[in-house]
Coordinates of C-alpha atoms in Angstrom, one line a residue:
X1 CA 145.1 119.4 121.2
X2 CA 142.1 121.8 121.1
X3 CA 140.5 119.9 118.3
X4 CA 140.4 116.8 120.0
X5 CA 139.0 118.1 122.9
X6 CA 136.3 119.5 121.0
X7 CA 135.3 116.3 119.3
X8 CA 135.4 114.8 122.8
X9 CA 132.9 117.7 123.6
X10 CA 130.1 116.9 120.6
X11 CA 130.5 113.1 121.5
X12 CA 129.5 113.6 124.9
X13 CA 127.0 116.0 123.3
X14 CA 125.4 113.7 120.9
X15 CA 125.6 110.7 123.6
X16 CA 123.7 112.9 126.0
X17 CA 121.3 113.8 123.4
X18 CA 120.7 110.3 122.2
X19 CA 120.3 109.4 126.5
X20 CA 117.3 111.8 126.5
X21 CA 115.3 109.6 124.0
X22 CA 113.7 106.0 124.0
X23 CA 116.2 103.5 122.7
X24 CA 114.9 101.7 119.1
X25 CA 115.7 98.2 118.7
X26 CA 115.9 97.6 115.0
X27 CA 115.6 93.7 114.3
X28 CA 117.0 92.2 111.5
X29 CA 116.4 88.1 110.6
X30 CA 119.2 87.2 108.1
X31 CA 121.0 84.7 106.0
X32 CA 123.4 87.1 105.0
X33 CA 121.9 88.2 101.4
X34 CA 123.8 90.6 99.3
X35 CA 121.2 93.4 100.5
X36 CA 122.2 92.9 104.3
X37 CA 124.8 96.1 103.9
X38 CA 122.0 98.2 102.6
X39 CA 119.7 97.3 104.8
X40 CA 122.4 98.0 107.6
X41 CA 123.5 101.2 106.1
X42 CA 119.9 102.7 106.4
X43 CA 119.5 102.1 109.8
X44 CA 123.1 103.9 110.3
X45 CA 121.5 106.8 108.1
X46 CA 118.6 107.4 109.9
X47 CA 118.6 111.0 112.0
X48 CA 117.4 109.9 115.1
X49 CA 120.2 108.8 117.5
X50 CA 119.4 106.3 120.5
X51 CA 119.3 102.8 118.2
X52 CA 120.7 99.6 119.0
X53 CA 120.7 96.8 116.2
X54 CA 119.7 93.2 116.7
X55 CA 121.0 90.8 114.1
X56 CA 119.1 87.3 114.3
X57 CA 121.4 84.4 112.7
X58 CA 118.6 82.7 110.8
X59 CA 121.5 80.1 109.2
X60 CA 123.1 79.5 111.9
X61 CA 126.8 80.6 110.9
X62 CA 127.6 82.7 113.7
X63 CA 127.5 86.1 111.4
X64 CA 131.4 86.3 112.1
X65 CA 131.7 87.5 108.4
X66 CA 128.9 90.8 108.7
X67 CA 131.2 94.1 108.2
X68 CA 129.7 96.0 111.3
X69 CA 133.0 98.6 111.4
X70 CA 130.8 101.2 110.3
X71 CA 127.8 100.7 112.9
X72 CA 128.1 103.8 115.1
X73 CA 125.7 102.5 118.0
X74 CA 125.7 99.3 119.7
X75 CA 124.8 95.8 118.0
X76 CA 123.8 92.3 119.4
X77 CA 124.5 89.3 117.7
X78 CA 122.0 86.4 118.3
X79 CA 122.7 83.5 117.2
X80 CA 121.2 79.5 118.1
X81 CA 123.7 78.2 115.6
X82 CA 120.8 76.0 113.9
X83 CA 118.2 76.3 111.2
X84 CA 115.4 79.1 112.3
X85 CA 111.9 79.7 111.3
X86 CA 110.6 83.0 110.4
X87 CA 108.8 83.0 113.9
X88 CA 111.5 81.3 116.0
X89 CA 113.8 84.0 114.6
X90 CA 111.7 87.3 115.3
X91 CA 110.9 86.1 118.8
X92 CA 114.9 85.2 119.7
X93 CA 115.5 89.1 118.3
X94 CA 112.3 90.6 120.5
X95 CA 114.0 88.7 123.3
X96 CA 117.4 90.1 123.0
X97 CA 115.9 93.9 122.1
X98 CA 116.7 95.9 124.9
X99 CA 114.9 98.8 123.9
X100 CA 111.8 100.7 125.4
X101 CA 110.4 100.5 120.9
X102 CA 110.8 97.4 118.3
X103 CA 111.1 97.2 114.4
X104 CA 111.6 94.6 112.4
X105 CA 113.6 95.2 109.2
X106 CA 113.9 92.0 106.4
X107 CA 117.6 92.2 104.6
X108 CA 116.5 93.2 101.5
X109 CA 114.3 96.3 102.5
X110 CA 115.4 99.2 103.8
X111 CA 114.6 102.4 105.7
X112 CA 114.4 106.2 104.6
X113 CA 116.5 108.4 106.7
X114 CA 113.5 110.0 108.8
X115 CA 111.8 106.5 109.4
X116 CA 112.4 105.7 112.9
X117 CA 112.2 109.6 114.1
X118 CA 109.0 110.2 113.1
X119 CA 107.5 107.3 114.2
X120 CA 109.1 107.4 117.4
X121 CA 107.7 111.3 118.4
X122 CA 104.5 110.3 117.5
X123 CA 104.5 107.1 119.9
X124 CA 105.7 109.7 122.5
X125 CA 103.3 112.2 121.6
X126 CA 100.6 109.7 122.0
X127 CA 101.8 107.5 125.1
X128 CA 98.2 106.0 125.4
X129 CA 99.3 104.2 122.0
X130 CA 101.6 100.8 122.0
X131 CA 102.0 100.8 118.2
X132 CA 102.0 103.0 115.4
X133 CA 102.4 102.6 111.2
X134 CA 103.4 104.2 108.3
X135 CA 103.6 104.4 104.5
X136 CA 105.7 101.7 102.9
X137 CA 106.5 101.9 99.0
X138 CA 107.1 98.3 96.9
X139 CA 109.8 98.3 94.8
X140 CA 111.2 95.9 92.2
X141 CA 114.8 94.7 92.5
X142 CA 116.2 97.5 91.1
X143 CA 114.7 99.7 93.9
X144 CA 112.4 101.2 91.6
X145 CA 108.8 101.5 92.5
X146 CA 106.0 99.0 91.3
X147 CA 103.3 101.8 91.7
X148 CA 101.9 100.1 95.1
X149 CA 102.1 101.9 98.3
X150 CA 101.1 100.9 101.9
X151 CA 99.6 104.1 102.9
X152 CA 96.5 104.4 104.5
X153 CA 95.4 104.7 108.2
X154 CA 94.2 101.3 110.3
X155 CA 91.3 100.8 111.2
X156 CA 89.5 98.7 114.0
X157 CA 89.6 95.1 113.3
X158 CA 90.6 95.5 109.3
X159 CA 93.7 93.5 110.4
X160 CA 91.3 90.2 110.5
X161 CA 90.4 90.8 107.1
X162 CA 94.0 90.8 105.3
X163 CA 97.4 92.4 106.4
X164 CA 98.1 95.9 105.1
X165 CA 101.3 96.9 107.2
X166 CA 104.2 96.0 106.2
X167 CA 106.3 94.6 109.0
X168 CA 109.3 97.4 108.9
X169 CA 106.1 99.9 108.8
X170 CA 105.2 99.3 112.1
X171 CA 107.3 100.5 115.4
X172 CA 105.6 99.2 118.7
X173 CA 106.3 99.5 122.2
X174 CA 108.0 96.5 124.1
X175 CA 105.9 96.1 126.8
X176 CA 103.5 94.4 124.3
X177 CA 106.3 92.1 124.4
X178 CA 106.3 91.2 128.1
X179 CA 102.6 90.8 127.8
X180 CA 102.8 88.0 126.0
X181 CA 103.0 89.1 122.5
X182 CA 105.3 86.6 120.2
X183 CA 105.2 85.2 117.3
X184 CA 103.2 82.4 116.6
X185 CA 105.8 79.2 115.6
X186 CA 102.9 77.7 113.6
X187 CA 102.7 80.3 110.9
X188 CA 106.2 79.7 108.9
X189 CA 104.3 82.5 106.2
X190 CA 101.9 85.6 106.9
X191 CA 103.7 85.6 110.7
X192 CA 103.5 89.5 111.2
X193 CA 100.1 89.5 110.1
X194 CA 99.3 87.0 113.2
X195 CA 101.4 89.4 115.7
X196 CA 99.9 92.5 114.7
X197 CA 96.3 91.0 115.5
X198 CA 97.6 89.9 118.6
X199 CA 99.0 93.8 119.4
X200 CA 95.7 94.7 118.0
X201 CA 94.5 93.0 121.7
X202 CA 96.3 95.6 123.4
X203 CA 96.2 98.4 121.6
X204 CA 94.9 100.4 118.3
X205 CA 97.6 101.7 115.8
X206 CA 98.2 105.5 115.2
X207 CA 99.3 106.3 112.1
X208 CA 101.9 108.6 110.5
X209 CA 101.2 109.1 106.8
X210 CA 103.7 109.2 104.4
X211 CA 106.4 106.8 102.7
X212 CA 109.3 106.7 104.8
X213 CA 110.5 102.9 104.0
X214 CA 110.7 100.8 101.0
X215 CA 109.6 97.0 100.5
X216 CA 111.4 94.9 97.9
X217 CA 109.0 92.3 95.6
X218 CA 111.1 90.1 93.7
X219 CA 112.0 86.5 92.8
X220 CA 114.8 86.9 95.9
X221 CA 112.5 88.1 98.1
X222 CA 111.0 86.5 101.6
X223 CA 108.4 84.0 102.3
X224 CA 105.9 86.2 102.5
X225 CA 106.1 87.5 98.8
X226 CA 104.8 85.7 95.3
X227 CA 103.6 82.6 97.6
X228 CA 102.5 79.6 95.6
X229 CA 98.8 79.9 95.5
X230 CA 97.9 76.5 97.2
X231 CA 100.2 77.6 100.3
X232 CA 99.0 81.1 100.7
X233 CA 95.4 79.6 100.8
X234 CA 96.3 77.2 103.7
X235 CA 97.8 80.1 105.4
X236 CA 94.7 82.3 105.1
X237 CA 92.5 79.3 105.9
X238 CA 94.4 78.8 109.2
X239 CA 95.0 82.8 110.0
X240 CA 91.5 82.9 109.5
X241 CA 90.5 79.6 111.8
X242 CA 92.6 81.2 114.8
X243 CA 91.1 84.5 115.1
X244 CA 87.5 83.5 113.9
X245 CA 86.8 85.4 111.0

């Protein structure tokens, strides 16, 4: 039938389309919350086309149970079936990320539709840059804004001083990857903050302003939210101890 041929027509189209851009792995460390399918479901949303999704088993279970029937573009499963850290999981997803640019995204965040595209043609408009951020709203668990937005443009060596990029903010190139760049299995909290430093080796950040991805704050959220004092200051202390501040 005609109809069909034409839908075989825009499929080859958008494939061809999606061929003539850098592939996005989007990383996702997860026990399965409740907020996995929204997390998911903005990465489906988002308007640029060549993505591949990388789902890290943190529990161990295999992720069997994950509804993926909706995931237009290709997915990879990793799984150790054990117990992993917060480091030990983002570096068994940057090793199974094919693609030429890597996000992270935490199962209870999500992206806005634009997120990856506009980060994306700026790292191509700007190949002598690795790594490049952008504005990140915090929300409640509602969704609903607290007021406090990651916004503002890096600066040299800031990063030693305190994190202000959100990990889903950030999209950097993989090559930082096969130069050595992983996470650091000592830091169980605060472990983006080490990476980025160590990207910072290799390259500044460019910055694209404006919000494009939100960040939830509650009493579900990850390890890197509403610490207990005592262990955020050991953290600090030894963030600060490795890179010499």
């Amino acid at each position: 039938p005609l109809g069909s041929e034409r839908s075989k027509l825009w499929a080859r189209g958008v494939a061809s389309k999606a061929s003539d851009l850098p592939q996005i792995s989007v990383i996702i460390r997860t026990k399965t919350r409740s907020t996995l399918a929204s997390a998911i479901n903005s990465v489906v949303a988002q308007t640029y086309s060549n993505v591949e999704l990388v789902l890290v088993d943190v529990a161990g279970t295999g992720l069997s149970h994950v509804d993926l029937a909706d995931v237009p573009f290709p997915v990879r499963i990793v799984s150790k079936h054990q117990l992993l850290s917060r480091p030990k999981a983002a570096n068994a997803g940057l090793k199974a990320a094919s693609g030429q640019f890597c996000i992270f995204l935490d199962d209870d965040d999500w992206f806005y539709p634009d997120h990856l595209s506009k980060l994306s043609n700026y790292l191509t408009c700007n190949p002598e840059l690795m790594a490049a951020h952008t504005g990140v709203v915090c929300v409640d668990g509602e969704g609903q804004s607290t007021g406090v937005i990651f916004d503002f443009p890096y600066a040299i060596r800031e990063l030693a001083y305190g994190n202000f990029m959100p990990i889903h903010g950030v999209l950097f190139s993989r090559e930082l990857v096969d130069r050595g760049c992983l996470f650091d299995d000592r830091f169980d909290i605060y472990e983006d903050w080490d990476f980025w430093q160590q990207v910072e080796l290799h390259t500044p950040f460019g910055f694209v302003s404006g919000v494009s991805a939100a960040y939830r704050i509650d009493a579900l959220s990850g390890a890197g939210v509403k610490l207990d004092p005592n262990l955020a200051k050991q953290a600090t202390a030894q963030m600060y101890s490795k890179w010499s501040v």
